[in-house]
Amino acid sequence: DMGGHDTYMHKEISEQPDAVDRVLRGRIDDRFSTVHLGGLNLDPREARTIRRIKILGCGTSYHAGLIGASLIEGMARIPADAEPASEFRYRNPVVDPDTLYIAVSQSGETYDVLAAVQELKRKGARVLGVVNVVGSAIAREADGGVYVHAGPEVCVVSTKCFTNTVVAFALLALHLGRIRDLSVTDGKRIIEGLRKLPAQIEEILKTEDEIKSIAAEYAGAQSMMFIGRVRGYPVALEASLKLKEISYIHAEAYPASELKHGPLALIEPALPTVAIVPDDDLLEKNRAALEEIKARSGRILAVAHQPQAKADHTIVVPKNEDELDPILMGIPLQLFAYHTALAMGRDIDKPRNLAKSVTVE
Ligand code: F6R
């Protein structure tokens, strides 16, 4: 049942304010400025001994894991990184007893992720899951974890589950941070930011008509570049994946800082760039990248907290805490991919060559 929407993708994008509300519900503890995560299975003593965190997932879940790693590193000050589960499995990784491994999966059935979890467990590692489908294979195999509570996701490409997974990571980061060195003040600040998310997402969804008319201008492109810096880079990766999956426009994502080391050669009027430009300490750096692109006559669509003079179009999103901005900046680009693909007549819910969950090697 699409509940009045033309596609499941549109329905699921629209459900995000409620979905985010669900992942937060019952977990915030204002008294101690932290969050409770019932199924985590990690006591504070153990949480303090973690030396590293390694996040494993595929596709969109890997991208959510990249943002998750930066949230954990930022709030809990534990070195953290994310890697595609499939790559991890095949490189005979060193399994370290002081590392906490986290498997991320919407379906909980993705074979590459499941196989990585099983291999890690066989070697004695502790593995948590950040999973949407309750009771799925990865959820059962993990030692504990955080459910994402996005609700069923039917469209082949993931939207609301991506957003909720990132919010789940923010909760985990806050939880670990408050056990370790995150101050009460910072805990409060993040909690306030989390509580603002549903209404801010609602505000972004109201700009759909504007995003649709912008998308119409880019629908003919052969190829698009997506750039972002530090927190913005995984947002660029995810937005470019979404665009290619449903529109079949070739897209690639680069850290904005890497432009001058090669991809700048591609920039010309026929290759538009989508730039993630949050109002944070990297704003000036990001603006410099826009200038470099403009100097080569590249068209620019910016996703930013204020209109960008160098951009041909800016989608303005509401500001949250710096750490949580990536959650909001991804959302207009889901709508951008959606309307670009729709303008090109694509089958949004069933893109060619793709299946909802990849349960084979
Ligand atoms: C992209 C997409 C895929 C999945 C990937 C992992 O829109 O849906 O990239 O994210 O196949 O699936 P899960 O999260 O079920 O493990």
Coordinates of C-alpha atoms and ligand atoms in Angstrom, one line a residue:
D1 CA 0.0 0.0 0.0
M2 CA 1.6 3.2 -1.1
G3 CA -0.7 5.4 0.9
G4 CA -1.4 8.0 -1.8
H5 CA 2.2 8.1 -3.1
D6 CA 3.1 7.2 -6.6
T7 CA 6.1 5.1 -5.6
Y8 CA 7.4 3.4 -2.5
M9 CA 10.5 5.6 -2.7
H10 CA 8.4 8.7 -2.4
K11 CA 6.4 7.2 0.5
E12 CA 9.5 6.2 2.3
I13 CA 11.2 9.6 1.8
S14 CA 8.1 11.2 3.2
E15 CA 8.0 8.9 6.2
Q16 CA 11.4 10.1 7.6
P17 CA 10.1 12.6 10.2
D18 CA 8.1 9.7 11.8
A19 CA 10.9 7.2 11.3
V20 CA 13.4 9.4 13.1
D21 CA 11.0 10.0 15.8
R22 CA 10.8 6.2 16.3
V23 CA 14.5 5.7 16.5
L24 CA 14.7 8.3 19.2
R25 CA 11.7 7.3 21.2
G26 CA 12.3 6.0 24.7
R27 CA 16.0 6.2 24.4
I28 CA 16.9 9.7 25.6
D29 CA 17.8 10.2 29.2
D30 CA 17.7 13.9 30.1
R31 CA 18.8 13.4 33.6
F32 CA 22.3 12.2 32.6
S33 CA 22.3 13.8 29.1
T34 CA 22.8 10.4 27.5
V35 CA 20.8 7.7 25.8
H36 CA 19.9 4.2 26.8
L37 CA 20.3 1.4 24.2
G38 CA 18.6 -1.7 25.6
G39 CA 20.0 -4.3 23.4
L40 CA 23.6 -3.1 23.2
N41 CA 25.0 -5.7 25.6
L42 CA 28.1 -3.6 26.4
D43 CA 28.6 -2.6 30.0
P44 CA 30.4 0.7 30.8
R45 CA 33.6 -1.1 31.9
E46 CA 33.8 -2.8 28.6
A47 CA 32.9 0.4 26.7
R48 CA 35.9 2.1 28.3
T49 CA 38.3 -0.6 27.2
I50 CA 37.5 -0.3 23.4
R51 CA 40.6 1.0 21.6
R52 CA 39.2 1.1 18.1
I53 CA 35.9 0.7 16.2
K54 CA 35.5 -0.9 12.8
I55 CA 32.2 -0.5 11.0
L56 CA 31.3 -2.9 8.2
G57 CA 28.4 -2.7 5.7
C58 CA 27.7 -2.6 2.0
G59 CA 26.3 0.1 -0.3
T60 CA 24.1 2.7 1.4
S61 CA 24.7 1.0 4.8
Y62 CA 28.5 1.4 4.3
H63 CA 27.9 5.1 3.6
A64 CA 25.8 5.3 6.8
G65 CA 28.7 3.6 8.6
L66 CA 31.2 6.2 7.3
I67 CA 29.1 9.0 8.9
G68 CA 28.7 6.7 12.0
A69 CA 32.5 6.4 12.3
S70 CA 32.9 10.2 12.3
L71 CA 30.1 10.6 14.9
I72 CA 31.8 8.0 17.1
E73 CA 35.2 9.4 16.7
G74 CA 34.0 13.0 17.3
M75 CA 31.8 12.3 20.4
A76 CA 33.5 9.3 22.0
R77 CA 37.0 10.0 20.8
I78 CA 37.5 6.4 19.8
P79 CA 39.4 5.9 16.6
A80 CA 36.8 4.6 14.2
D81 CA 36.5 3.9 10.5
A82 CA 34.2 2.1 8.1
E83 CA 35.0 -0.3 5.3
P84 CA 32.8 -2.3 2.8
A85 CA 32.2 -5.6 4.4
S86 CA 33.0 -7.4 1.2
E87 CA 36.4 -5.9 1.0
F88 CA 37.1 -6.6 4.6
R89 CA 36.3 -10.3 4.3
Y90 CA 38.7 -10.9 1.4
R91 CA 41.7 -9.2 2.7
N92 CA 42.4 -11.4 5.7
P93 CA 42.2 -8.6 8.2
V94 CA 44.0 -8.6 11.5
V95 CA 41.3 -9.2 14.1
D96 CA 42.2 -7.2 17.2
P97 CA 40.7 -8.1 20.6
D98 CA 40.5 -4.4 21.6
T99 CA 38.5 -3.4 18.5
L100 CA 34.7 -3.3 18.6
Y101 CA 33.2 -4.4 15.3
I102 CA 29.9 -3.0 14.1
A103 CA 27.9 -4.6 11.3
V104 CA 25.4 -2.3 9.5
S105 CA 22.6 -3.7 7.4
Q106 CA 19.0 -2.6 6.6
S107 CA 17.8 -6.1 5.8
G108 CA 20.1 -7.9 8.2
E109 CA 20.5 -10.6 5.4
T110 CA 23.3 -9.2 3.2
Y111 CA 25.6 -12.1 2.6
D112 CA 28.9 -10.2 2.6
V113 CA 28.0 -8.6 5.9
L114 CA 26.8 -11.8 7.5
A115 CA 29.9 -13.7 6.4
A116 CA 32.1 -11.0 7.8
V117 CA 30.3 -11.2 11.1
Q118 CA 30.6 -15.0 11.2
E119 CA 34.3 -14.8 10.4
L120 CA 34.9 -12.2 13.2
K121 CA 32.9 -14.2 15.7
R122 CA 34.9 -17.4 14.8
K123 CA 38.0 -15.4 15.6
G124 CA 36.7 -14.3 19.0
A125 CA 35.8 -10.6 18.2
R126 CA 33.0 -8.7 19.7
V127 CA 30.4 -7.7 17.0
L128 CA 27.5 -5.4 17.4
G129 CA 24.7 -4.9 14.8
V130 CA 23.0 -1.8 13.6
V131 CA 20.2 -3.4 11.8
N132 CA 16.6 -2.5 10.7
V133 CA 14.9 -5.9 10.3
V134 CA 14.2 -7.3 13.8
G135 CA 15.3 -11.0 14.2
S136 CA 17.2 -11.0 10.9
A137 CA 20.3 -13.2 10.4
I138 CA 22.8 -10.4 11.2
A139 CA 20.8 -9.3 14.2
R140 CA 20.8 -12.9 15.5
E141 CA 24.5 -13.5 14.9
A142 CA 25.6 -10.3 16.6
D143 CA 26.4 -10.0 20.3
G144 CA 24.1 -7.1 20.7
G145 CA 23.3 -3.9 18.9
V146 CA 20.9 -1.1 18.1
Y147 CA 17.7 -1.5 16.1
V148 CA 17.2 1.2 13.6
H149 CA 13.3 1.2 13.7
A150 CA 12.8 2.7 10.2
G151 CA 9.9 0.4 9.6
P152 CA 9.6 -1.7 6.4
E153 CA 11.5 -0.4 3.4
V154 CA 10.0 -1.7 0.1
C155 CA 11.7 0.4 -2.5
V156 CA 14.9 -1.3 -3.7
V157 CA 17.0 1.9 -3.0
S158 CA 17.3 2.8 0.6
T159 CA 16.3 6.2 1.9
K160 CA 14.6 6.3 5.3
C161 CA 16.7 3.5 6.5
F162 CA 19.9 5.4 5.7
T163 CA 18.7 8.4 7.7
N164 CA 17.6 6.3 10.6
T165 CA 20.8 4.3 10.6
V166 CA 22.8 7.5 10.9
V167 CA 20.6 8.7 13.7
A168 CA 21.1 5.3 15.4
F169 CA 24.9 5.9 15.1
A170 CA 24.5 9.3 16.7
L171 CA 22.7 7.7 19.6
L172 CA 25.5 5.1 19.9
A173 CA 28.2 7.8 19.7
L174 CA 26.5 9.9 22.4
H175 CA 26.1 6.8 24.6
L176 CA 29.8 5.9 24.3
G177 CA 30.8 9.5 24.5
R178 CA 29.0 10.0 27.8
I179 CA 30.6 6.8 29.3
R180 CA 34.0 8.2 28.2
D181 CA 34.8 11.9 27.9
L182 CA 31.9 13.8 26.4
S183 CA 30.7 16.5 28.8
V184 CA 27.2 17.0 30.1
T185 CA 27.0 20.2 28.2
D186 CA 27.9 18.5 24.9
G187 CA 25.5 15.7 25.7
K188 CA 22.7 18.2 26.2
R189 CA 23.6 20.0 23.0
I190 CA 23.5 16.8 20.9
I191 CA 20.2 15.7 22.5
E192 CA 18.6 19.1 21.7
G193 CA 19.9 18.7 18.1
L194 CA 18.5 15.2 17.8
R195 CA 15.1 16.3 19.0
K196 CA 15.0 19.0 16.3
L197 CA 15.5 16.5 13.5
P198 CA 11.9 15.4 12.8
A199 CA 10.6 19.0 12.4
Q200 CA 13.7 20.0 10.3
I201 CA 13.2 17.1 8.0
E202 CA 9.5 18.1 7.6
E203 CA 10.8 21.6 6.6
I204 CA 13.1 20.1 4.0
L205 CA 10.3 17.9 2.6
K206 CA 8.2 21.1 2.1
T207 CA 10.8 22.3 -0.4
E208 CA 10.0 19.4 -2.8
D209 CA 8.5 21.5 -5.5
E210 CA 11.6 23.7 -5.7
I211 CA 13.9 20.6 -5.7
K212 CA 11.8 19.1 -8.5
S213 CA 12.2 22.2 -10.7
I214 CA 16.0 22.2 -10.0
A215 CA 16.1 18.5 -10.9
A216 CA 14.5 19.2 -14.3
E217 CA 17.5 21.3 -15.2
Y218 CA 20.0 18.5 -14.5
A219 CA 18.0 15.6 -15.8
G220 CA 19.7 15.7 -19.2
A221 CA 23.3 15.4 -17.8
Q222 CA 25.5 12.5 -18.9
S223 CA 27.5 12.6 -15.7
M224 CA 27.6 14.4 -12.4
M225 CA 30.2 15.1 -9.8
F226 CA 29.4 15.1 -6.1
I227 CA 31.8 16.7 -3.6
G228 CA 31.9 17.2 0.1
R229 CA 34.6 17.6 2.8
V230 CA 35.1 15.5 5.9
R231 CA 31.5 15.1 7.2
G232 CA 30.1 16.1 3.9
Y233 CA 32.0 13.5 1.9
P234 CA 29.9 10.5 2.9
V235 CA 26.8 12.6 2.1
A236 CA 28.3 13.1 -1.4
L237 CA 29.0 9.4 -1.8
E238 CA 25.4 8.5 -0.8
A239 CA 23.8 11.1 -3.0
S240 CA 25.8 10.0 -6.0
L241 CA 24.9 6.4 -5.4
K242 CA 21.2 7.3 -5.2
L243 CA 21.3 9.3 -8.4
K244 CA 23.1 6.5 -10.4
E245 CA 20.9 3.7 -9.0
I246 CA 17.6 5.2 -10.1
S247 CA 18.4 7.7 -12.9
Y248 CA 21.3 5.7 -14.5
I249 CA 23.2 9.0 -14.8
H250 CA 26.9 8.3 -14.2
A251 CA 28.0 10.1 -11.0
E252 CA 31.0 10.0 -8.8
A253 CA 31.8 11.4 -5.5
Y254 CA 35.1 13.0 -4.4
P255 CA 36.3 14.7 -1.3
A256 CA 36.3 18.4 -2.2
S257 CA 39.9 18.5 -1.2
E258 CA 40.9 16.0 -3.8
L259 CA 39.5 18.0 -6.8
K260 CA 42.7 19.6 -7.6
H261 CA 44.6 16.3 -7.5
G262 CA 42.8 15.1 -10.7
P263 CA 39.1 15.3 -11.2
L264 CA 39.2 19.1 -11.8
A265 CA 40.2 18.0 -15.3
L266 CA 36.7 16.8 -15.9
I267 CA 35.0 20.1 -15.0
E268 CA 33.3 21.8 -17.9
P269 CA 29.8 23.2 -18.5
A270 CA 28.4 19.7 -19.4
L271 CA 29.5 18.1 -16.1
P272 CA 27.5 19.6 -13.2
T273 CA 28.7 19.4 -9.6
V274 CA 26.6 18.9 -6.5
A275 CA 28.4 20.4 -3.5
I276 CA 27.7 19.8 0.2
V277 CA 28.5 23.1 1.9
P278 CA 27.6 23.2 5.6
D279 CA 28.0 26.3 7.6
D280 CA 30.8 24.9 9.8
D281 CA 34.5 25.5 10.3
L282 CA 35.2 24.3 6.7
L283 CA 32.8 26.7 5.0
E284 CA 35.6 28.9 3.5
K285 CA 37.5 25.8 2.2
N286 CA 34.3 24.6 0.6
R287 CA 33.7 28.0 -1.0
A288 CA 37.2 27.9 -2.5
A289 CA 36.3 24.6 -4.2
L290 CA 33.1 26.2 -5.6
E291 CA 35.3 29.0 -7.0
E292 CA 37.7 26.6 -8.7
I293 CA 34.7 24.9 -10.3
K294 CA 33.1 28.2 -11.4
A295 CA 36.4 29.3 -12.9
R296 CA 36.2 26.2 -15.3
S297 CA 32.5 27.1 -16.1
G298 CA 31.1 24.2 -14.2
R299 CA 27.5 24.3 -13.1
I300 CA 27.0 24.0 -9.4
L301 CA 24.1 22.9 -7.3
A302 CA 24.9 23.5 -3.6
V303 CA 23.2 22.0 -0.6
A304 CA 24.0 24.6 2.1
H305 CA 22.7 26.5 5.1
Q306 CA 22.7 29.8 3.2
P307 CA 22.6 30.7 -0.5
Q308 CA 26.0 30.2 -2.2
A309 CA 27.0 33.1 -4.5
K310 CA 29.1 30.8 -6.7
A311 CA 26.4 28.2 -7.2
D312 CA 23.8 28.2 -9.9
H313 CA 21.3 26.8 -7.5
T314 CA 21.3 26.4 -3.7
I315 CA 19.0 24.1 -1.8
V316 CA 19.0 25.7 1.7
V317 CA 18.5 23.3 4.6
P318 CA 18.0 24.1 8.3
K319 CA 21.1 24.2 10.5
N320 CA 21.5 21.7 13.3
E321 CA 24.6 20.9 15.4
D322 CA 27.7 20.5 13.2
E323 CA 27.8 16.8 14.0
L324 CA 24.2 16.2 13.0
D325 CA 24.2 18.3 9.8
P326 CA 25.0 15.4 7.5
I327 CA 21.7 13.7 8.4
L328 CA 19.7 16.7 7.1
M329 CA 21.9 17.4 4.1
G330 CA 21.3 14.0 2.6
I331 CA 17.5 14.4 2.5
P332 CA 17.1 17.0 -0.3
L333 CA 19.4 14.9 -2.4
Q334 CA 17.1 11.9 -2.1
L335 CA 14.4 14.1 -3.6
F336 CA 16.9 15.4 -6.2
A337 CA 17.7 11.8 -7.3
Y338 CA 14.0 11.0 -7.3
H339 CA 12.8 13.9 -9.4
T340 CA 15.8 13.6 -11.8
A341 CA 14.9 9.9 -12.4
L342 CA 11.2 10.6 -12.7
A343 CA 11.9 13.3 -15.3
M344 CA 13.8 10.7 -17.2
G345 CA 10.9 8.2 -17.1
R346 CA 12.8 5.6 -14.9
D347 CA 11.1 2.8 -12.9
I348 CA 11.9 4.2 -9.5
D349 CA 11.0 1.4 -7.3
K350 CA 12.6 -1.3 -9.4
P351 CA 15.8 0.0 -10.9
R352 CA 17.4 -2.3 -13.5
N353 CA 19.9 -5.0 -12.4
L354 CA 19.2 -4.4 -8.7
A355 CA 17.6 -6.5 -5.9
K356 CA 16.5 -5.3 -2.5
S357 CA 18.8 -7.6 -0.6
V358 CA 21.9 -9.3 -1.9
T359 CA 21.9 -12.7 -0.1
V360 CA 24.4 -14.3 -2.4
E361 CA 28.2 -13.8 -2.7
Ligands
F6R1 C1 21.3 1.4 -2.1 C2 21.0 0.1 -1.5 C3 22.1 -0.9 -1.4 C4 22.1 -1.5 0.0 C5 23.1 -2.6 0.2 C6 23.1 -3.2 1.6 O1 20.2 2.2 -2.2 O2 19.9 -0.2 -1.1 O3 23.3 -0.3 -1.6 O4 22.3 -0.5 0.9 O5 22.8 -3.7 -0.7 O6 21.9 -3.7 2.0 P1 21.6 -3.9 3.5 O7 21.6 -2.6 4.2 O8 20.2 -4.6 3.6 O9 22.7 -4.8 4.1

